[in-house]
XYZ file of C-alpha atoms in Angstrom:
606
model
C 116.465 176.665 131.551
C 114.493 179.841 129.920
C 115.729 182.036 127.851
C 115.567 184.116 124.521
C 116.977 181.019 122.601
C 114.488 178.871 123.987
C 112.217 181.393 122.855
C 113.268 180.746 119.404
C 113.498 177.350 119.491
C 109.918 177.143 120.821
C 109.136 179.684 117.430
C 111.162 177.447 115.409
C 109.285 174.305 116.023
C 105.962 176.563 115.245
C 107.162 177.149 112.053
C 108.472 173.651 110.974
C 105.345 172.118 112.216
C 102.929 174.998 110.313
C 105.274 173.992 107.103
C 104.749 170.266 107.759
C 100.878 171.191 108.027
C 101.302 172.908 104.407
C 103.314 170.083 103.093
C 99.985 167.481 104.067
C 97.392 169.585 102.735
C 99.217 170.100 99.410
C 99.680 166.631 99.259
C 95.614 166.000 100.234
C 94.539 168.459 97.239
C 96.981 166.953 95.037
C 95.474 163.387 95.432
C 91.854 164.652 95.890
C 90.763 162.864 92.844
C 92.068 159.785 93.571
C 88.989 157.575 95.034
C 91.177 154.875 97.293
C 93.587 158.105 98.393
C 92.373 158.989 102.462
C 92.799 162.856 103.418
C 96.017 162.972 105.862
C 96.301 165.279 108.830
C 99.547 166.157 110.987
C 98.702 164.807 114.269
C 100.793 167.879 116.797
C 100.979 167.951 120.746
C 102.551 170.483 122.761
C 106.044 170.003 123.606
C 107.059 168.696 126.719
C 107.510 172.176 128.987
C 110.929 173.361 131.031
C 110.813 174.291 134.984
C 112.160 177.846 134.989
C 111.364 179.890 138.641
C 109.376 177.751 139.939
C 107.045 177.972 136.595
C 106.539 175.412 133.824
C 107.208 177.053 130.346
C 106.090 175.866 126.915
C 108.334 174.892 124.432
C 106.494 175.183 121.295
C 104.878 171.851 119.184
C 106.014 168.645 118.751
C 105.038 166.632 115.386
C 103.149 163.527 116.642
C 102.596 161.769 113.216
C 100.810 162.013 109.838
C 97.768 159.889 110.197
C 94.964 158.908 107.214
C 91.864 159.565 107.611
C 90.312 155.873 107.565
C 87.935 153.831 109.170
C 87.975 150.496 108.513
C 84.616 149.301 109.441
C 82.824 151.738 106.876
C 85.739 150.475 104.474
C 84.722 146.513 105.185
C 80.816 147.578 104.817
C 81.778 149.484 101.568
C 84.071 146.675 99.667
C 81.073 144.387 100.291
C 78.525 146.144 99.028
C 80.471 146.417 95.619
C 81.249 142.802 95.747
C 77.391 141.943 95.976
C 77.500 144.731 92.796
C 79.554 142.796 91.043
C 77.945 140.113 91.343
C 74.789 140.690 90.558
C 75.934 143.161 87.852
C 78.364 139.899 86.131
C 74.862 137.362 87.301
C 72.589 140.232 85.094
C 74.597 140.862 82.187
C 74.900 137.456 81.212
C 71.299 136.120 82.118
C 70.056 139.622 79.889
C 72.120 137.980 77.256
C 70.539 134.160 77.559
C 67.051 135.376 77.406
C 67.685 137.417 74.436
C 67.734 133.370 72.831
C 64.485 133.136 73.663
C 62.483 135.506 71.663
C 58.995 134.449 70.681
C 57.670 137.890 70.405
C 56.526 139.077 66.607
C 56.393 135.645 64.711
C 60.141 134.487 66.217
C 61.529 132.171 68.479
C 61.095 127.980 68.817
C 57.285 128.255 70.571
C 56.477 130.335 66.720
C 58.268 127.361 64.970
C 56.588 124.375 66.812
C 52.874 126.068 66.102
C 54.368 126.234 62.380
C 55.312 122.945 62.457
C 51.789 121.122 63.730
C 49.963 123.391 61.014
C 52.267 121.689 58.613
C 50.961 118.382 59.881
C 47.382 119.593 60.013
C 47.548 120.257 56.239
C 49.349 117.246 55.225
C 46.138 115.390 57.198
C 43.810 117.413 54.643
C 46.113 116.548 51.621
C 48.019 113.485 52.083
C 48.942 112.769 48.741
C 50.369 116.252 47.970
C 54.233 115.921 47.703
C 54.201 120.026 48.277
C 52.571 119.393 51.601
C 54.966 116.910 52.312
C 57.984 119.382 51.462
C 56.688 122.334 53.567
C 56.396 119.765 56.306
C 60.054 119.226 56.298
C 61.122 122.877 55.770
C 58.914 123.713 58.836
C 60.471 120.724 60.658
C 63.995 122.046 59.749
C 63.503 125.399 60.925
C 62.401 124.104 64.301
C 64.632 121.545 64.772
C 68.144 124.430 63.524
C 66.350 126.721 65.791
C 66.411 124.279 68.586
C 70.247 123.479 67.782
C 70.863 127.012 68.050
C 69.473 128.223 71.116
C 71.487 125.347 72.811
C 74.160 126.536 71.016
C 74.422 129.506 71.984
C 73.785 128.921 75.517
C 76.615 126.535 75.485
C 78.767 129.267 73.585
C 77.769 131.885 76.597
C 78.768 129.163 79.138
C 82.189 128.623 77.406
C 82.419 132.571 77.400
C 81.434 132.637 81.183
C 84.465 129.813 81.713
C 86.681 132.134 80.006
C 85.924 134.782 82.072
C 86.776 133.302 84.851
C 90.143 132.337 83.908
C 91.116 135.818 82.936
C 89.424 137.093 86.550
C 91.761 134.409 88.494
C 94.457 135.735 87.069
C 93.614 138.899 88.339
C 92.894 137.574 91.299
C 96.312 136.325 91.527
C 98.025 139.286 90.654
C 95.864 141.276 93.064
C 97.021 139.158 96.320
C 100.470 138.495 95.261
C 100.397 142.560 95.572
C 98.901 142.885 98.798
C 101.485 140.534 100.543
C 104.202 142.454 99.086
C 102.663 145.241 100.228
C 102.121 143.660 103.802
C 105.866 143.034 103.779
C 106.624 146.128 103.134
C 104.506 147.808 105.930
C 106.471 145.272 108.093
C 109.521 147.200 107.404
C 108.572 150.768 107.588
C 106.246 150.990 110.176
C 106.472 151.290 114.025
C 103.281 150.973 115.867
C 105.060 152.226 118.751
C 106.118 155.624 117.510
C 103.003 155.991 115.223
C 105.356 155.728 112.384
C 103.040 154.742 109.586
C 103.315 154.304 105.869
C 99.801 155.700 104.819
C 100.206 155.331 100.751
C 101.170 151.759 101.193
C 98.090 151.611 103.328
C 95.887 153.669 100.712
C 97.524 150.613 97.820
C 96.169 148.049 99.805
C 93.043 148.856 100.633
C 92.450 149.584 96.661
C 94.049 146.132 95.750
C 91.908 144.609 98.299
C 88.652 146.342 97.333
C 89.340 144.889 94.200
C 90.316 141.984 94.872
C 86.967 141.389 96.945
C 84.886 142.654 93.705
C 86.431 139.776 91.643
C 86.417 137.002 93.946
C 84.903 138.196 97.942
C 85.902 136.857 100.806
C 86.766 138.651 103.950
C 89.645 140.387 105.898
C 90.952 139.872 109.766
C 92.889 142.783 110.688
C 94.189 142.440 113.998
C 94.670 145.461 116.917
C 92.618 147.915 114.897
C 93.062 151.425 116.768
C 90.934 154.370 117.015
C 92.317 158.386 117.023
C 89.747 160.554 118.139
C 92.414 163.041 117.934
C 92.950 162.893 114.645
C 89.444 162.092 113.869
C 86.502 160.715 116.261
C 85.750 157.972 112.930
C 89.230 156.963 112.489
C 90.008 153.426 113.102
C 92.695 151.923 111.771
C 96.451 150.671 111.904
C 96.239 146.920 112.363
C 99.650 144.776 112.424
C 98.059 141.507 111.045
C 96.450 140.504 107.724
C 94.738 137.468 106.340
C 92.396 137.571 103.271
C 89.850 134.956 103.309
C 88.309 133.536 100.752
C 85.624 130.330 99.611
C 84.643 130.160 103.420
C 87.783 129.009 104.784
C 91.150 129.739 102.441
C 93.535 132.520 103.259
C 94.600 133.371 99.948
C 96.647 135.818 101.898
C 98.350 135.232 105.315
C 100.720 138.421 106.486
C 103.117 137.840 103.838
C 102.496 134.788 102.415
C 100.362 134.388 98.774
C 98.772 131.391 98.144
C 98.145 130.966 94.473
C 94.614 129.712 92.796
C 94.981 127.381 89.978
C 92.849 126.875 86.823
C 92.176 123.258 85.563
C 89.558 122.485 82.641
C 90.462 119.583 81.167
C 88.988 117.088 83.661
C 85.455 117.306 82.802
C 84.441 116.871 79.034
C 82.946 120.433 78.224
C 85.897 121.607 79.461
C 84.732 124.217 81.832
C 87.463 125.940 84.290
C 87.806 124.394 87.866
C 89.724 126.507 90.720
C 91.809 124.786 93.195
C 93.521 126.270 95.917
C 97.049 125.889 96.128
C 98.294 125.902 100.365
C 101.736 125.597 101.788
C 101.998 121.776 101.274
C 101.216 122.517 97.504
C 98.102 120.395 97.088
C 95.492 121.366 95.430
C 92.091 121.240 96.879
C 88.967 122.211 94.545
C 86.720 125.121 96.107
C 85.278 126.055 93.020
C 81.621 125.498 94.294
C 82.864 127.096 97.581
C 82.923 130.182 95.673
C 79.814 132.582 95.640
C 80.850 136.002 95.909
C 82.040 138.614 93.585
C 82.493 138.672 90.085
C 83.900 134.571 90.127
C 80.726 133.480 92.006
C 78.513 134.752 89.545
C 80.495 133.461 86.499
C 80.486 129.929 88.966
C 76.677 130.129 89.166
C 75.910 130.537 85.434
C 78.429 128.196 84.148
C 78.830 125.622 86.263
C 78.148 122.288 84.616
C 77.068 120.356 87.632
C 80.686 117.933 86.765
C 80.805 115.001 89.175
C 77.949 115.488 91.615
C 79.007 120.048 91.911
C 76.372 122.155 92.009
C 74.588 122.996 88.116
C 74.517 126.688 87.194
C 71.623 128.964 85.594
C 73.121 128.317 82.065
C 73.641 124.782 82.747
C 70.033 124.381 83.859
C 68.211 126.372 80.831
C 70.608 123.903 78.575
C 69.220 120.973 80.936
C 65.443 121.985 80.658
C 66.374 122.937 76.751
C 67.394 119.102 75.784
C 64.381 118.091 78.208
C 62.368 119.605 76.179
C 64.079 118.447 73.355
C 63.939 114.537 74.095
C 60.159 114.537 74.615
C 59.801 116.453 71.861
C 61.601 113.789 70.179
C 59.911 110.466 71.800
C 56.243 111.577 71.700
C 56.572 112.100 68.000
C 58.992 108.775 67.106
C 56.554 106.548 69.094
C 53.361 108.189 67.134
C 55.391 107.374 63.723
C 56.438 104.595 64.646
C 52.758 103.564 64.081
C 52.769 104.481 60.379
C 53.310 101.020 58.413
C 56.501 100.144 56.495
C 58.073 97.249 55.297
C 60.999 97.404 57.993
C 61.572 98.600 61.561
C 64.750 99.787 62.810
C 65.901 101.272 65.936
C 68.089 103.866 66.753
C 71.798 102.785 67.575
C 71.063 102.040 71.356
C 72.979 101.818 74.207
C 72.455 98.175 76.208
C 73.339 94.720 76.154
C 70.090 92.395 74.595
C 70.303 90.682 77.861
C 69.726 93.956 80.267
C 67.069 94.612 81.562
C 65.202 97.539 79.952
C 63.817 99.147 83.373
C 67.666 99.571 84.153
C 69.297 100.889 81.033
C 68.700 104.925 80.741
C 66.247 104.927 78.371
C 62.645 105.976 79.968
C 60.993 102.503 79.160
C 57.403 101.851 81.170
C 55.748 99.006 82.132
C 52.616 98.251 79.366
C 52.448 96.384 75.717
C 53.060 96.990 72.650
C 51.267 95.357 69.137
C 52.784 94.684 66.482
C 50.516 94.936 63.549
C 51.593 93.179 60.016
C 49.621 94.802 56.417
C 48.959 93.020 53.358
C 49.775 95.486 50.355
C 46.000 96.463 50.667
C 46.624 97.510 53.736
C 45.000 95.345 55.371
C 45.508 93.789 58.894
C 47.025 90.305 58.621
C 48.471 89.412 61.723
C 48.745 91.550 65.403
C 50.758 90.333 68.263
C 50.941 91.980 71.695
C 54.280 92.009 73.388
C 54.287 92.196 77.188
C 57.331 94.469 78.923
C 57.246 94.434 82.612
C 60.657 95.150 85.191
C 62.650 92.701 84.236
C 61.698 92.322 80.485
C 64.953 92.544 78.679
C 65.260 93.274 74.536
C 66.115 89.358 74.241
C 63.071 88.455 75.663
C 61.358 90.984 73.571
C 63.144 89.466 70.154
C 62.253 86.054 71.404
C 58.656 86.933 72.012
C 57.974 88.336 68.651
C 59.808 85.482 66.768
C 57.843 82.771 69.140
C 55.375 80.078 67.178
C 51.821 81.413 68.950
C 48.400 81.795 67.489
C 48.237 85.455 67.376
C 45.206 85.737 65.054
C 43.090 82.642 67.222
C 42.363 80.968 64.506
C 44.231 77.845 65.180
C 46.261 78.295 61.814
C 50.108 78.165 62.313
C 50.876 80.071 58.684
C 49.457 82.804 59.403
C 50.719 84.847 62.330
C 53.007 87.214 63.015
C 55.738 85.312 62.931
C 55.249 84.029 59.774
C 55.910 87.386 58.277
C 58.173 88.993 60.216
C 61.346 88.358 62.243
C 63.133 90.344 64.987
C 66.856 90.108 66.128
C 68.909 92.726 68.079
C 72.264 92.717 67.206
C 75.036 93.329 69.409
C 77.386 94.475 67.722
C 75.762 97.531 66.132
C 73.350 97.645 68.917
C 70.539 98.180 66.843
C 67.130 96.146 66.716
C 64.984 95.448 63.575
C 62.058 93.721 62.527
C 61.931 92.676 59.020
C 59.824 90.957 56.777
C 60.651 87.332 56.201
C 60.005 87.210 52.175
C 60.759 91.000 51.539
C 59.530 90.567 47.460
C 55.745 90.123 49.139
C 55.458 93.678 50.547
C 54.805 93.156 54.020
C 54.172 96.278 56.017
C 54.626 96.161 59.936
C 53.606 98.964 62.323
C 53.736 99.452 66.145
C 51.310 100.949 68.556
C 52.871 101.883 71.979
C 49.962 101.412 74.863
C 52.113 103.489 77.491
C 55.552 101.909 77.147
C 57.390 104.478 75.759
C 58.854 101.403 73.681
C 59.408 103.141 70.258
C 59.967 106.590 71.226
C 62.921 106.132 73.520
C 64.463 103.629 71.414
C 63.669 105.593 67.968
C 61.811 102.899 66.208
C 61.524 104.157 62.475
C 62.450 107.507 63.782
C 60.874 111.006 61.973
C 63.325 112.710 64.294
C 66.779 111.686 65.025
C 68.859 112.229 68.228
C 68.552 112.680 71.638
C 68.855 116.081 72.932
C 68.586 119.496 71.742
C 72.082 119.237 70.913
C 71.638 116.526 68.069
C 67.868 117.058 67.461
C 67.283 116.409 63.650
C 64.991 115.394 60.846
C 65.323 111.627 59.761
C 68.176 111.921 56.707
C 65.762 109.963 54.836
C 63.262 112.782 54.920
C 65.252 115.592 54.764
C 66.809 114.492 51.586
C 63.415 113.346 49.910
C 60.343 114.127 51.880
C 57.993 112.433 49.483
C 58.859 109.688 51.596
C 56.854 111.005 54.396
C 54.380 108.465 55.615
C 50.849 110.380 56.665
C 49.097 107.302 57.246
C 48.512 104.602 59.906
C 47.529 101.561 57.125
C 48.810 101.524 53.650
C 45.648 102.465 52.328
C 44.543 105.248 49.701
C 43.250 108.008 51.928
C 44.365 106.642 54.980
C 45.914 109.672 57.195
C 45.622 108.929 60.871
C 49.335 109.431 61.793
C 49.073 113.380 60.559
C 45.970 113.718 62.660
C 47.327 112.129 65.562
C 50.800 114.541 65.173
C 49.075 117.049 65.214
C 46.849 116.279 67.922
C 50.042 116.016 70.111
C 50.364 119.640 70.862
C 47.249 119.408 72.883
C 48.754 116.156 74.954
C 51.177 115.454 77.912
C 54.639 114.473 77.126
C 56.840 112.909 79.755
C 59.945 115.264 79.824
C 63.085 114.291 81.435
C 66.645 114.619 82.005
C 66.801 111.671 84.957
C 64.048 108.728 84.034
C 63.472 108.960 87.871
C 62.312 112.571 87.489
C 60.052 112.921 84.981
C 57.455 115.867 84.598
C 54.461 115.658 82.173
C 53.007 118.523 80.563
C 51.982 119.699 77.350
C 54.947 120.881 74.950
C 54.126 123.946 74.468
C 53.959 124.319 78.414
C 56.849 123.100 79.154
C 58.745 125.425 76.010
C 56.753 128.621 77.874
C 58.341 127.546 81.279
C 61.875 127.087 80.354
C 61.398 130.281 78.438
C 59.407 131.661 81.510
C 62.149 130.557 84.096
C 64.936 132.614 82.193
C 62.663 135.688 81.502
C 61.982 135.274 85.532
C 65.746 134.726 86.367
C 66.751 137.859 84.257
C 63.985 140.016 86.214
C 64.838 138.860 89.390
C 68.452 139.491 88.827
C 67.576 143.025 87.773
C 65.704 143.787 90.830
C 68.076 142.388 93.060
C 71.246 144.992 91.434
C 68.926 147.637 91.338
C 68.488 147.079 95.431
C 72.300 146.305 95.284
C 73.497 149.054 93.545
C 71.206 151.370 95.575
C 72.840 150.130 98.725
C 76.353 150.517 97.309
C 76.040 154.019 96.137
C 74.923 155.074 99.545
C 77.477 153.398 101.549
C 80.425 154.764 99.317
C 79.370 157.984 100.010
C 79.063 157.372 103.634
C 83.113 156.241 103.055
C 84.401 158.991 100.693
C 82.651 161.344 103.241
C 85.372 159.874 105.755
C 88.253 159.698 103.802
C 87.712 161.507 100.533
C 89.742 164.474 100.600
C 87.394 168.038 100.439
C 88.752 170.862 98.795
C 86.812 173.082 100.234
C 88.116 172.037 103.351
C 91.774 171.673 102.045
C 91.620 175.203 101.201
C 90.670 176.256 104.398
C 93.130 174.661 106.405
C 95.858 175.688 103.774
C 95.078 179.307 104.861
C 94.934 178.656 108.625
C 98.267 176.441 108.626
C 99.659 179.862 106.488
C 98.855 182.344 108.700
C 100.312 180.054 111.566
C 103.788 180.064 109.527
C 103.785 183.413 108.794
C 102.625 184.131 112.465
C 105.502 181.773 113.798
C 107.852 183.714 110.970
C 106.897 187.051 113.123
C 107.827 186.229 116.166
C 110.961 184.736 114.790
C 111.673 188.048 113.183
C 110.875 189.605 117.102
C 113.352 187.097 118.861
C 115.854 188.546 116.303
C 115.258 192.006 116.893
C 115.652 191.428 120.562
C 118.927 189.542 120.070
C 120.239 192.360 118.001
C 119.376 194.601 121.128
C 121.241 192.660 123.673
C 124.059 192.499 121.189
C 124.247 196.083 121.251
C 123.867 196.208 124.901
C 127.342 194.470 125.208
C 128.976 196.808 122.490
């Protein structure tokens, strides 16, 4: 029933709830700088009222629960806009960095060196005989070729720093979700749904892991029985009992309580690039590295990727790819216009087939067509010329066996005095090279070839001015480099004779077959195809750029939609600090009038 120490209980939950009220908002400003901390308030209902004389009568305020100010849809829109930041951001920074390897602005960069290095042809073709010419030709020809080497270089160095990365995010990664399922387990024990009862710091901790978390790697989060409080807050939602972090389209990383750790493996492909696999409950570990695209890892994924057993080929991979495309026909159009220039021997590079393969199906970008095969007196003067048929199934034994075959290549019906009288051919097997020498060596033979659209001597390096394969191994002949008097400018042995400088340096105006895959081959001219791989990282970079400026634009504007919700305003704070005062101290007064009243009936009864 009534009475005056109902009264004062009714006064005395006033003033425990008003202190309560005090308590939060101290605890708001104290946290307001903290970005992942959400604004509590002190949810209060009135207590349930008495019957007293047929009336009901209040008993004062009853403290509900201290509820966050969170809503978890703006959260979800909010942690993936800064993934997609991060991403593009991680994508940016590193394609900024690859096309700073690509220069060619004031007199620098490979498309500079390769005009350097047809001049250098062009004025061998005026002086032939001048050893000088010959010298610059090969100092021009280094500088290309080292700057070559070093742009793939450091692409390859930027990859391996992109694979690093990633490592060092995983572990975060790791660290991150084996955080949040503590965490979950936690919540387990300390809150009851039923009785509101909720642990809003642990809340606050996971939501910052998890925003993290989703910046390094994405993926998405199920929250189960998400409630809204329009009594606390008409954009609350929140207080979910169930958790799963999702991640590579189908991996809970995190289930409840459970943490299921990603691994790191690099030493089963031969650059030795980082792999993830996913570890689950039957520890087996499944490979979802291409299954990652979001976040920070995606990005590092999409540049570094090395397209390892049929996975999908990143940015950096691809420039490299289009780099030691470039490279190779670089390489091939020049060895099979060389190639032509006469000397007393013909070797190949060390090759990679058996004699009796056929040379459609080896690797090597061989074409249907003839070759000739053109033998000099030491005048210089055509002796002998044989024409060598290659068609699908032509393999280098049939090759070896047509050059060294008894025919009547000059029509003269004279059997001393073909090409096979001067010259032999063998391939040999063990050291996989093929050579054509002169069969009495003290005369001073000279044998040239002329490619009619085979591809015969620059694929398989026949007398090669460059060496190697690739941007990777690109070089000048050793013989050349260490003495390039040795250069041959000419076509024939003969005293003024400079046809192979002319035709060099007529090659920058020609198509070159360029290639990774002999079954894809694109033909353009090389200073083309240098201006689009240099093009398609320049146009990579921009588009990245525009694409985190949008990004970034649409992050900033949802996280201030979010800190709007939950961010705690001091302004506000302040406010509400002097309301729930004046409610204590109101309360405290009509405590103090309860006792006074007391006091009276006390002396009453004296």
């Amino acid at each position: 029933m009534g009475g005056i120490l109902s009264s004062l209980n009714t006064s005395y939950t006033g003033l425990q709830a008003h202190q309560l009220m005090v308590d939060v908002t101290g605890n708001n400003i104290s946290n307001a700088s903290d970005e992942f901390y959400s604004r509590q308030r002190v949810i209060a209902k009135p207590e349930k009222p008495i019957s007293y004389q047929d009336k009901n009568i209040g008993r004062g305020v009853e403290v509900e629960s201290i509820q966050r100010i969170h809503n978890e849809f703006v959260f979800s829109r909010y942690s993936k806009a800064a993934q997609e930041n991060e991403f593009y951001d991680t994508e940016f920074a590193n394609l900024r960095e690859a096309s700073a390897y690509f220069p060619d602005v004031d007199g620098v960069g490979i498309y500079n060196d390769l005009e350097q290095y047809f001049n250098a042809w062009k004025d061998l073709a005026k002086n032939p005989k001048d050893p000088a010419q010959k010298q610059v030709l090969a100092k021009n020809t280094e500088v290309l070729v080292n700057n070559i080497r070093d742009t793939r270089s450091k692409l390859s160095t930027l990859q391996q720093k992109a694979s690093e990365e990633l490592k060092s995010t995983i572990k975060e990664v790791n660290n991150l979700g084996s955080q949040i399922a503590k965490i979950n387990q936690r919540l387990k024990e300390m809150e009851d749904a039923k009785i509101l009862k909720q642990a809003n710091e642990l809340r606050d901790r996971r939501d910052q892991l998890e925003f993290h978390l989703k910046e390094l790697i994405g993926g998405n989060v199920s929250k189960s029985n998400i409630k809204t409080n329009s009594l606390n807050d008409k954009k609350v939602a929140d207080f979910d009992d169930g958790y799963v972090l999702n991640i590579a389209h189908g991996f809970n990383i995190v289930d409840g309580t459970i943490f299921h750790p990603l691994v790191i493996e690099n030493q089963n492909n031969s650059e030795y690039l980082n792999r993830i696999y996913f570890r689950g409950y039957d520890f087996k570990d499944v490979d979802i590295t291409d299954k990652l695209d979001q976040g920070k890892t995606g990005a590092l994924i999409g540049l570094y990727n090395s397209g390892y057993d049929g996975t999908k080929t990143g940015k950096l991979q691809n420039y490299i790819n289009l780099l030691d495309s470039f490279a190779k026909g670089f390489i091939e159009a020049n060895n099979a216009i060389y190639a032509q220039s006469a000397s007393h021997e013909i070797e190949s590079t060390q090759l990679e087939f058996e004699n009796d393969e056929a040379l459609k199906d080896t690797n090597y970008n061989i074409k249907n067509g003839t070759i000739d095969l053109i033998a000099y007196n030491t005048d210089g003067k055509e002796i002998a010329k044989k024409t060598i048929k290659i068609n699908d199934i032509t393999t280098m034994k049939d090759i070896v066996n047509a050059i060294n075959a008894n025919t009547d290549d000059n029509k003269d019906n004279n059997a001393t005095n073909d090409f096979d009288d001067y010259f032999q051919a063998y391939f040999d097997n063990d050291s996989k090279k093929f050579y054509i020498q002169a069969k009495e060596p003290s005369k001073g033979f000279y044998v040239s070839l002329k490619d009619n659209g085979t591809n015969f001597t620059g694929a398989l390096g026949l007398n090669a001015f460059f060496e190697g394969n690739n941007a990777q191994n690109i070089r000048l002949s050793t013989k050349y480099k260490n003495d390039p008097t040795y250069i041959r400018p000419w076509l024939a042995p003969i005293s003024g004779n400079f046809d192979v400088a002319n035709m060099m340096q007529q090659l920058q105006y020609e198509k070159v077959d360029f290639y990774n895959n002999k079954f894809n081959i694109q033909q353009m001219k090389l200073s083309e195809f240098y201006q689009y791989v240099s093009g398609k990282v320049a146009t990579d970079t921009e588009k990245s750029q525009q694409t985190l400026d949008t990004k970034k634009s649409v992050f900033e504007a949802i996280k201030k939609e979010y800190l709007a919700i939950s961010q705690v305003s001091i302004d506000e704070e302040m406010v509400n600090l002097i309301k729930f005062q004046g409610g204590y101290a109101a309360n405290a007064k009509v405590i103090t009038a309860i006792d006074r009243m007391i006091d009276t009936l006390l002396s009453i009864k004296q």
